[in-house]
Amino acid sequence: RAQRRWPDALVVHRLDQATSGLMLLARSLTVQRLLGAAFAERRVGKRYEALVHGRLDAAPSTPDGWAEINLPLIVDWPHRPRSKVDHQTGKPSLTRWQPLAYDAAQHSTRLALAPVTGRSHQLRVHLQAIGHPIVGDTLYGPPDGAPRLMLHACAIELVHPVTGEALSLHSPAPF
């Protein structure tokens, strides 16, 4: 769709197909490479919001209110496109999370998520692994009747690769 409006648009990073929200596109090969390097070197801050099953409270030992999920992940080749936790051959994967609100009626928690690494399905697998799959996740969660995956890329922060200007892009979660 973007290339219909900007024929020179190039993909910089991706979101899971069912995830909504912000994506960066470059308008030249040079900028695409610079932005790709910024992602690879973890110089891009990414924030997501998700609704997860159950009540999830922050760990009391985190002074900044963020807790961490640090589990190694690998693509589950026999069950592609799924990924899985694998302590022997998985790649290091780190997700920071913070509860935003609990909905007792729906028995779900709204979370802010900040992936430190960028593994395939990282947020979805990490949350499923701790017993709180994302609402509407047909790959990693229980059938729940949700109309969609409740995961949204809501913020990207980076330095513009040409101007050096600090950029902070936001898109509120539509759920």
mmCIF file with all atom_site columns, C-alpha atoms in Angstrom:
data_model
loop_
_atom_site.group_PDB
_atom_site.id
_atom_site.type_symbol
_atom_site.label_atom_id
_atom_site.label_alt_id
_atom_site.label_comp_id
_atom_site.label_asym_id
_atom_site.label_entity_id
_atom_site.label_seq_id
_atom_site.pdbx_PDB_ins_code
_atom_site.Cartn_x
_atom_site.Cartn_y
_atom_site.Cartn_z
_atom_site.occupancy
_atom_site.B_iso_or_equiv
_atom_site.pdbx_formal_charge
_atom_site.auth_seq_id
_atom_site.auth_comp_id
_atom_site.auth_asym_id
_atom_site.auth_atom_id
_atom_site.pdbx_PDB_model_num
ATOM 1   C CA . ARG A 1 1   ? 0.000   0.000   0.000  1.00 0.00 ? 1   ARG A CA 1
ATOM 2   C CA . ALA A 1 2   ? 2.782   2.422   0.861  1.00 0.00 ? 2   ALA A CA 1
ATOM 3   C CA . GLN A 1 3   ? 4.437   1.874   -2.515 1.00 0.00 ? 3   GLN A CA 1
ATOM 4   C CA . ARG A 1 4   ? 1.262   2.974   -4.286 1.00 0.00 ? 4   ARG A CA 1
ATOM 5   C CA . ARG A 1 5   ? 1.715   6.374   -2.631 1.00 0.00 ? 5   ARG A CA 1
ATOM 6   C CA . TRP A 1 6   ? 5.530   6.403   -2.482 1.00 0.00 ? 6   TRP A CA 1
ATOM 7   C CA . PRO A 1 7   ? 6.907   4.126   -5.230 1.00 0.00 ? 7   PRO A CA 1
ATOM 8   C CA . ASP A 1 8   ? 10.440  4.401   -3.803 1.00 0.00 ? 8   ASP A CA 1
ATOM 9   C CA . ALA A 1 9   ? 9.417   3.191   -0.305 1.00 0.00 ? 9   ALA A CA 1
ATOM 10  C CA . LEU A 1 10  ? 11.652  0.425   1.096  1.00 0.00 ? 10  LEU A CA 1
ATOM 11  C CA . VAL A 1 11  ? 10.954  -1.785  4.113  1.00 0.00 ? 11  VAL A CA 1
ATOM 12  C CA . VAL A 1 12  ? 13.274  -1.185  7.089  1.00 0.00 ? 12  VAL A CA 1
ATOM 13  C CA . HIS A 1 13  ? 11.796  -3.607  9.637  1.00 0.00 ? 13  HIS A CA 1
ATOM 14  C CA . ARG A 1 14  ? 8.719   -5.769  9.908  1.00 0.00 ? 14  ARG A CA 1
ATOM 15  C CA . LEU A 1 15  ? 5.826   -6.499  12.199 1.00 0.00 ? 15  LEU A CA 1
ATOM 16  C CA . ASP A 1 16  ? 4.088   -9.834  12.570 1.00 0.00 ? 16  ASP A CA 1
ATOM 17  C CA . GLN A 1 17  ? 1.245   -9.928  10.058 1.00 0.00 ? 17  GLN A CA 1
ATOM 18  C CA . ALA A 1 18  ? -1.448  -9.673  12.752 1.00 0.00 ? 18  ALA A CA 1
ATOM 19  C CA . THR A 1 19  ? 0.302   -6.849  14.676 1.00 0.00 ? 19  THR A CA 1
ATOM 20  C CA . SER A 1 20  ? -0.883  -3.311  14.031 1.00 0.00 ? 20  SER A CA 1
ATOM 21  C CA . GLY A 1 21  ? 1.031   -0.078  14.445 1.00 0.00 ? 21  GLY A CA 1
ATOM 22  C CA . LEU A 1 22  ? 4.073   1.846   13.364 1.00 0.00 ? 22  LEU A CA 1
ATOM 23  C CA . MET A 1 23  ? 6.523   0.663   10.737 1.00 0.00 ? 23  MET A CA 1
ATOM 24  C CA . LEU A 1 24  ? 9.461   2.570   9.311  1.00 0.00 ? 24  LEU A CA 1
ATOM 25  C CA . LEU A 1 25  ? 9.953   2.786   5.580  1.00 0.00 ? 25  LEU A CA 1
ATOM 26  C CA . ALA A 1 26  ? 12.921  4.411   3.855  1.00 0.00 ? 26  ALA A CA 1
ATOM 27  C CA . ARG A 1 27  ? 12.776  6.470   0.667  1.00 0.00 ? 27  ARG A CA 1
ATOM 28  C CA . SER A 1 28  ? 16.267  5.527   -0.510 1.00 0.00 ? 28  SER A CA 1
ATOM 29  C CA . LEU A 1 29  ? 18.605  2.540   -0.350 1.00 0.00 ? 29  LEU A CA 1
ATOM 30  C CA . THR A 1 30  ? 21.153  4.583   1.645  1.00 0.00 ? 30  THR A CA 1
ATOM 31  C CA . VAL A 1 31  ? 18.612  5.530   4.311  1.00 0.00 ? 31  VAL A CA 1
ATOM 32  C CA . GLN A 1 32  ? 17.283  1.965   4.388  1.00 0.00 ? 32  GLN A CA 1
ATOM 33  C CA . ARG A 1 33  ? 20.788  0.694   5.164  1.00 0.00 ? 33  ARG A CA 1
ATOM 34  C CA . LEU A 1 34  ? 21.369  3.356   7.832  1.00 0.00 ? 34  LEU A CA 1
ATOM 35  C CA . LEU A 1 35  ? 18.056  2.611   9.537  1.00 0.00 ? 35  LEU A CA 1
ATOM 36  C CA . GLY A 1 36  ? 18.658  -1.130  9.267  1.00 0.00 ? 36  GLY A CA 1
ATOM 37  C CA . ALA A 1 37  ? 22.009  -0.640  11.032 1.00 0.00 ? 37  ALA A CA 1
ATOM 38  C CA . ALA A 1 38  ? 20.318  1.437   13.753 1.00 0.00 ? 38  ALA A CA 1
ATOM 39  C CA . PHE A 1 39  ? 17.876  -1.434  14.409 1.00 0.00 ? 39  PHE A CA 1
ATOM 40  C CA . ALA A 1 40  ? 20.667  -4.029  14.374 1.00 0.00 ? 40  ALA A CA 1
ATOM 41  C CA . GLU A 1 41  ? 22.731  -1.956  16.812 1.00 0.00 ? 41  GLU A CA 1
ATOM 42  C CA . ARG A 1 42  ? 19.698  -1.440  19.098 1.00 0.00 ? 42  ARG A CA 1
ATOM 43  C CA . ARG A 1 43  ? 19.688  2.334   18.648 1.00 0.00 ? 43  ARG A CA 1
ATOM 44  C CA . VAL A 1 44  ? 15.950  2.341   17.961 1.00 0.00 ? 44  VAL A CA 1
ATOM 45  C CA . GLY A 1 45  ? 13.539  2.324   20.902 1.00 0.00 ? 45  GLY A CA 1
ATOM 46  C CA . LYS A 1 46  ? 10.344  0.373   20.285 1.00 0.00 ? 46  LYS A CA 1
ATOM 47  C CA . ARG A 1 47  ? 7.247   0.241   22.453 1.00 0.00 ? 47  ARG A CA 1
ATOM 48  C CA . TYR A 1 48  ? 4.200   -1.906  22.075 1.00 0.00 ? 48  TYR A CA 1
ATOM 49  C CA . GLU A 1 49  ? 0.924   -2.258  23.919 1.00 0.00 ? 49  GLU A CA 1
ATOM 50  C CA . ALA A 1 50  ? -0.834  -5.576  24.372 1.00 0.00 ? 50  ALA A CA 1
ATOM 51  C CA . LEU A 1 51  ? -3.784  -7.056  26.180 1.00 0.00 ? 51  LEU A CA 1
ATOM 52  C CA . VAL A 1 52  ? -2.849  -10.333 27.843 1.00 0.00 ? 52  VAL A CA 1
ATOM 53  C CA . HIS A 1 53  ? -4.908  -13.006 29.545 1.00 0.00 ? 53  HIS A CA 1
ATOM 54  C CA . GLY A 1 54  ? -4.938  -12.853 33.330 1.00 0.00 ? 54  GLY A CA 1
ATOM 55  C CA . ARG A 1 55  ? -3.572  -10.461 35.888 1.00 0.00 ? 55  ARG A CA 1
ATOM 56  C CA . LEU A 1 56  ? 0.074   -9.527  35.531 1.00 0.00 ? 56  LEU A CA 1
ATOM 57  C CA . ASP A 1 57  ? 1.697   -7.293  38.127 1.00 0.00 ? 57  ASP A CA 1
ATOM 58  C CA . ALA A 1 58  ? 5.211   -5.860  37.903 1.00 0.00 ? 58  ALA A CA 1
ATOM 59  C CA . ALA A 1 59  ? 7.921   -7.651  39.826 1.00 0.00 ? 59  ALA A CA 1
ATOM 60  C CA . PRO A 1 60  ? 8.470   -5.783  43.116 1.00 0.00 ? 60  PRO A CA 1
ATOM 61  C CA . SER A 1 61  ? 12.236  -5.863  42.632 1.00 0.00 ? 61  SER A CA 1
ATOM 62  C CA . THR A 1 62  ? 12.211  -3.511  39.641 1.00 0.00 ? 62  THR A CA 1
ATOM 63  C CA . PRO A 1 63  ? 12.768  0.082   40.764 1.00 0.00 ? 63  PRO A CA 1
ATOM 64  C CA . ASP A 1 64  ? 11.718  1.537   37.397 1.00 0.00 ? 64  ASP A CA 1
ATOM 65  C CA . GLY A 1 65  ? 8.489   -0.475  37.265 1.00 0.00 ? 65  GLY A CA 1
ATOM 66  C CA . TRP A 1 66  ? 9.667   -2.605  34.345 1.00 0.00 ? 66  TRP A CA 1
ATOM 67  C CA . ALA A 1 67  ? 10.040  -6.353  34.653 1.00 0.00 ? 67  ALA A CA 1
ATOM 68  C CA . GLU A 1 68  ? 11.958  -8.593  32.261 1.00 0.00 ? 68  GLU A CA 1
ATOM 69  C CA . ILE A 1 69  ? 11.440  -11.845 30.411 1.00 0.00 ? 69  ILE A CA 1
ATOM 70  C CA . ASN A 1 70  ? 14.822  -13.276 29.484 1.00 0.00 ? 70  ASN A CA 1
ATOM 71  C CA . LEU A 1 71  ? 14.256  -16.552 27.616 1.00 0.00 ? 71  LEU A CA 1
ATOM 72  C CA . PRO A 1 72  ? 16.183  -17.842 24.572 1.00 0.00 ? 72  PRO A CA 1
ATOM 73  C CA . LEU A 1 73  ? 14.096  -18.256 21.415 1.00 0.00 ? 73  LEU A CA 1
ATOM 74  C CA . ILE A 1 74  ? 14.394  -20.231 18.205 1.00 0.00 ? 74  ILE A CA 1
ATOM 75  C CA . VAL A 1 75  ? 12.129  -20.816 15.209 1.00 0.00 ? 75  VAL A CA 1
ATOM 76  C CA . ASP A 1 76  ? 10.217  -24.069 15.685 1.00 0.00 ? 76  ASP A CA 1
ATOM 77  C CA . TRP A 1 77  ? 11.016  -25.428 12.193 1.00 0.00 ? 77  TRP A CA 1
ATOM 78  C CA . PRO A 1 78  ? 8.630   -28.398 12.224 1.00 0.00 ? 78  PRO A CA 1
ATOM 79  C CA . HIS A 1 79  ? 5.814   -26.037 13.296 1.00 0.00 ? 79  HIS A CA 1
ATOM 80  C CA . ARG A 1 80  ? 6.613   -22.892 11.281 1.00 0.00 ? 80  ARG A CA 1
ATOM 81  C CA . PRO A 1 81  ? 5.794   -20.055 11.573 1.00 0.00 ? 81  PRO A CA 1
ATOM 82  C CA . ARG A 1 82  ? 5.864   -20.684 15.320 1.00 0.00 ? 82  ARG A CA 1
ATOM 83  C CA . SER A 1 83  ? 8.869   -19.960 17.520 1.00 0.00 ? 83  SER A CA 1
ATOM 84  C CA . LYS A 1 84  ? 9.631   -21.502 20.897 1.00 0.00 ? 84  LYS A CA 1
ATOM 85  C CA . VAL A 1 85  ? 11.737  -21.170 24.026 1.00 0.00 ? 85  VAL A CA 1
ATOM 86  C CA . ASP A 1 86  ? 14.809  -23.389 23.736 1.00 0.00 ? 86  ASP A CA 1
ATOM 87  C CA . HIS A 1 87  ? 17.443  -23.231 26.489 1.00 0.00 ? 87  HIS A CA 1
ATOM 88  C CA . GLN A 1 88  ? 19.977  -25.302 24.499 1.00 0.00 ? 88  GLN A CA 1
ATOM 89  C CA . THR A 1 89  ? 19.933  -23.740 21.022 1.00 0.00 ? 89  THR A CA 1
ATOM 90  C CA . GLY A 1 90  ? 17.782  -20.607 21.347 1.00 0.00 ? 90  GLY A CA 1
ATOM 91  C CA . LYS A 1 91  ? 19.192  -17.125 20.775 1.00 0.00 ? 91  LYS A CA 1
ATOM 92  C CA . PRO A 1 92  ? 19.249  -14.693 23.716 1.00 0.00 ? 92  PRO A CA 1
ATOM 93  C CA . SER A 1 93  ? 15.971  -12.765 23.805 1.00 0.00 ? 93  SER A CA 1
ATOM 94  C CA . LEU A 1 94  ? 14.949  -10.031 26.222 1.00 0.00 ? 94  LEU A CA 1
ATOM 95  C CA . THR A 1 95  ? 11.580  -8.325  26.645 1.00 0.00 ? 95  THR A CA 1
ATOM 96  C CA . ARG A 1 96  ? 10.831  -5.604  29.188 1.00 0.00 ? 96  ARG A CA 1
ATOM 97  C CA . TRP A 1 97  ? 7.223   -5.187  30.312 1.00 0.00 ? 97  TRP A CA 1
ATOM 98  C CA . GLN A 1 98  ? 5.172   -2.964  32.568 1.00 0.00 ? 98  GLN A CA 1
ATOM 99  C CA . PRO A 1 99  ? 1.510   -3.318  33.559 1.00 0.00 ? 99  PRO A CA 1
ATOM 100 C CA . LEU A 1 100 ? -0.673  -0.352  32.604 1.00 0.00 ? 100 LEU A CA 1
ATOM 101 C CA . ALA A 1 101 ? -4.136  -1.473  33.739 1.00 0.00 ? 101 ALA A CA 1
ATOM 102 C CA . TYR A 1 102 ? -6.035  -4.538  34.850 1.00 0.00 ? 102 TYR A CA 1
ATOM 103 C CA . ASP A 1 103 ? -9.587  -5.189  33.617 1.00 0.00 ? 103 ASP A CA 1
ATOM 104 C CA . ALA A 1 104 ? -11.265 -7.445  36.181 1.00 0.00 ? 104 ALA A CA 1
ATOM 105 C CA . ALA A 1 105 ? -14.365 -7.921  34.026 1.00 0.00 ? 105 ALA A CA 1
ATOM 106 C CA . GLN A 1 106 ? -12.303 -9.266  31.109 1.00 0.00 ? 106 GLN A CA 1
ATOM 107 C CA . HIS A 1 107 ? -9.606  -10.786 33.362 1.00 0.00 ? 107 HIS A CA 1
ATOM 108 C CA . SER A 1 108 ? -6.946  -9.182  31.177 1.00 0.00 ? 108 SER A CA 1
ATOM 109 C CA . THR A 1 109 ? -4.011  -6.838  31.705 1.00 0.00 ? 109 THR A CA 1
ATOM 110 C CA . ARG A 1 110 ? -2.912  -4.033  29.392 1.00 0.00 ? 110 ARG A CA 1
ATOM 111 C CA . LEU A 1 111 ? 0.894   -4.036  29.143 1.00 0.00 ? 111 LEU A CA 1
ATOM 112 C CA . ALA A 1 112 ? 3.563   -1.735  27.814 1.00 0.00 ? 112 ALA A CA 1
ATOM 113 C CA . LEU A 1 113 ? 6.232   -3.843  26.113 1.00 0.00 ? 113 LEU A CA 1
ATOM 114 C CA . ALA A 1 114 ? 9.770   -2.906  25.114 1.00 0.00 ? 114 ALA A CA 1
ATOM 115 C CA . PRO A 1 115 ? 11.633  -5.600  23.186 1.00 0.00 ? 115 PRO A CA 1
ATOM 116 C CA . VAL A 1 116 ? 15.387  -5.297  23.671 1.00 0.00 ? 116 VAL A CA 1
ATOM 117 C CA . THR A 1 117 ? 16.105  -7.965  21.067 1.00 0.00 ? 117 THR A CA 1
ATOM 118 C CA . GLY A 1 118 ? 14.010  -8.556  17.964 1.00 0.00 ? 118 GLY A CA 1
ATOM 119 C CA . ARG A 1 119 ? 13.405  -12.274 17.529 1.00 0.00 ? 119 ARG A CA 1
ATOM 120 C CA . SER A 1 120 ? 10.570  -13.667 15.459 1.00 0.00 ? 120 SER A CA 1
ATOM 121 C CA . HIS A 1 121 ? 7.330   -13.598 17.502 1.00 0.00 ? 121 HIS A CA 1
ATOM 122 C CA . GLN A 1 122 ? 9.385   -12.582 20.564 1.00 0.00 ? 122 GLN A CA 1
ATOM 123 C CA . LEU A 1 123 ? 6.660   -10.715 22.460 1.00 0.00 ? 123 LEU A CA 1
ATOM 124 C CA . ARG A 1 124 ? 4.056   -13.365 21.726 1.00 0.00 ? 124 ARG A CA 1
ATOM 125 C CA . VAL A 1 125 ? 6.256   -16.314 22.749 1.00 0.00 ? 125 VAL A CA 1
ATOM 126 C CA . HIS A 1 126 ? 7.664   -14.601 25.854 1.00 0.00 ? 126 HIS A CA 1
ATOM 127 C CA . LEU A 1 127 ? 4.208   -13.730 27.168 1.00 0.00 ? 127 LEU A CA 1
ATOM 128 C CA . GLN A 1 128 ? 2.869   -17.199 26.407 1.00 0.00 ? 128 GLN A CA 1
ATOM 129 C CA . ALA A 1 129 ? 5.900   -18.717 28.178 1.00 0.00 ? 129 ALA A CA 1
ATOM 130 C CA . ILE A 1 130 ? 5.098   -16.883 31.411 1.00 0.00 ? 130 ILE A CA 1
ATOM 131 C CA . GLY A 1 131 ? 1.462   -17.974 31.253 1.00 0.00 ? 131 GLY A CA 1
ATOM 132 C CA . HIS A 1 132 ? -0.090  -14.763 29.896 1.00 0.00 ? 132 HIS A CA 1
ATOM 133 C CA . PRO A 1 133 ? -0.664  -15.114 26.143 1.00 0.00 ? 133 PRO A CA 1
ATOM 134 C CA . ILE A 1 134 ? -1.828  -12.099 24.180 1.00 0.00 ? 134 ILE A CA 1
ATOM 135 C CA . VAL A 1 135 ? -5.581  -11.860 23.695 1.00 0.00 ? 135 VAL A CA 1
ATOM 136 C CA . GLY A 1 136 ? -6.523  -12.881 20.158 1.00 0.00 ? 136 GLY A CA 1
ATOM 137 C CA . ASP A 1 137 ? -3.269  -14.757 19.507 1.00 0.00 ? 137 ASP A CA 1
ATOM 138 C CA . THR A 1 138 ? -4.272  -17.704 17.340 1.00 0.00 ? 138 THR A CA 1
ATOM 139 C CA . LEU A 1 139 ? -0.727  -19.147 17.280 1.00 0.00 ? 139 LEU A CA 1
ATOM 140 C CA . TYR A 1 140 ? 0.219   -18.996 20.969 1.00 0.00 ? 140 TYR A CA 1
ATOM 141 C CA . GLY A 1 141 ? -2.963  -18.390 22.934 1.00 0.00 ? 141 GLY A CA 1
ATOM 142 C CA . PRO A 1 142 ? -6.213  -20.174 23.669 1.00 0.00 ? 142 PRO A CA 1
ATOM 143 C CA . PRO A 1 143 ? -9.261  -19.640 21.459 1.00 0.00 ? 143 PRO A CA 1
ATOM 144 C CA . ASP A 1 144 ? -10.827 -16.556 23.034 1.00 0.00 ? 144 ASP A CA 1
ATOM 145 C CA . GLY A 1 145 ? -13.149 -15.082 20.399 1.00 0.00 ? 145 GLY A CA 1
ATOM 146 C CA . ALA A 1 146 ? -11.147 -11.845 20.105 1.00 0.00 ? 146 ALA A CA 1
ATOM 147 C CA . PRO A 1 147 ? -11.527 -10.168 16.706 1.00 0.00 ? 147 PRO A CA 1
ATOM 148 C CA . ARG A 1 148 ? -7.750  -9.719  16.274 1.00 0.00 ? 148 ARG A CA 1
ATOM 149 C CA . LEU A 1 149 ? -4.350  -10.007 17.900 1.00 0.00 ? 149 LEU A CA 1
ATOM 150 C CA . MET A 1 150 ? -4.310  -7.357  20.629 1.00 0.00 ? 150 MET A CA 1
ATOM 151 C CA . LEU A 1 151 ? -0.726  -6.234  19.965 1.00 0.00 ? 151 LEU A CA 1
ATOM 152 C CA . HIS A 1 152 ? 0.133   -2.772  18.636 1.00 0.00 ? 152 HIS A CA 1
ATOM 153 C CA . ALA A 1 153 ? 3.465   -1.095  17.842 1.00 0.00 ? 153 ALA A CA 1
ATOM 154 C CA . CYS A 1 154 ? 2.725   2.252   19.486 1.00 0.00 ? 154 CYS A CA 1
ATOM 155 C CA . ALA A 1 155 ? 6.074   4.103   19.589 1.00 0.00 ? 155 ALA A CA 1
ATOM 156 C CA . ILE A 1 156 ? 9.415   4.290   17.823 1.00 0.00 ? 156 ILE A CA 1
ATOM 157 C CA . GLU A 1 157 ? 12.237  6.546   18.962 1.00 0.00 ? 157 GLU A CA 1
ATOM 158 C CA . LEU A 1 158 ? 15.381  7.077   16.924 1.00 0.00 ? 158 LEU A CA 1
ATOM 159 C CA . VAL A 1 159 ? 17.810  9.610   15.546 1.00 0.00 ? 159 VAL A CA 1
ATOM 160 C CA . HIS A 1 160 ? 17.067  10.560  11.944 1.00 0.00 ? 160 HIS A CA 1
ATOM 161 C CA . PRO A 1 161 ? 19.897  9.019   9.896  1.00 0.00 ? 161 PRO A CA 1
ATOM 162 C CA . VAL A 1 162 ? 20.374  12.105  7.694  1.00 0.00 ? 162 VAL A CA 1
ATOM 163 C CA . THR A 1 163 ? 19.480  15.151  9.820  1.00 0.00 ? 163 THR A CA 1
ATOM 164 C CA . GLY A 1 164 ? 20.529  13.807  13.234 1.00 0.00 ? 164 GLY A CA 1
ATOM 165 C CA . GLU A 1 165 ? 17.191  15.034  14.645 1.00 0.00 ? 165 GLU A CA 1
ATOM 166 C CA . ALA A 1 166 ? 15.676  13.008  17.507 1.00 0.00 ? 166 ALA A CA 1
ATOM 167 C CA . LEU A 1 167 ? 12.417  11.472  16.305 1.00 0.00 ? 167 LEU A CA 1
ATOM 168 C CA . SER A 1 168 ? 9.642   10.184  18.524 1.00 0.00 ? 168 SER A CA 1
ATOM 169 C CA . LEU A 1 169 ? 6.753   8.619   16.611 1.00 0.00 ? 169 LEU A CA 1
ATOM 170 C CA . HIS A 1 170 ? 3.511   7.554   18.296 1.00 0.00 ? 170 HIS A CA 1
ATOM 171 C CA . SER A 1 171 ? 0.345   5.666   17.354 1.00 0.00 ? 171 SER A CA 1
ATOM 172 C CA . PRO A 1 172 ? -2.210  4.924   20.094 1.00 0.00 ? 172 PRO A CA 1
ATOM 173 C CA . ALA A 1 173 ? -3.445  1.350   20.412 1.00 0.00 ? 173 ALA A CA 1
ATOM 174 C CA . PRO A 1 174 ? -6.846  0.941   18.727 1.00 0.00 ? 174 PRO A CA 1
ATOM 175 C CA . PHE A 1 175 ? -8.091  -1.460  21.407 1.00 0.00 ? 175 PHE A CA 1
#
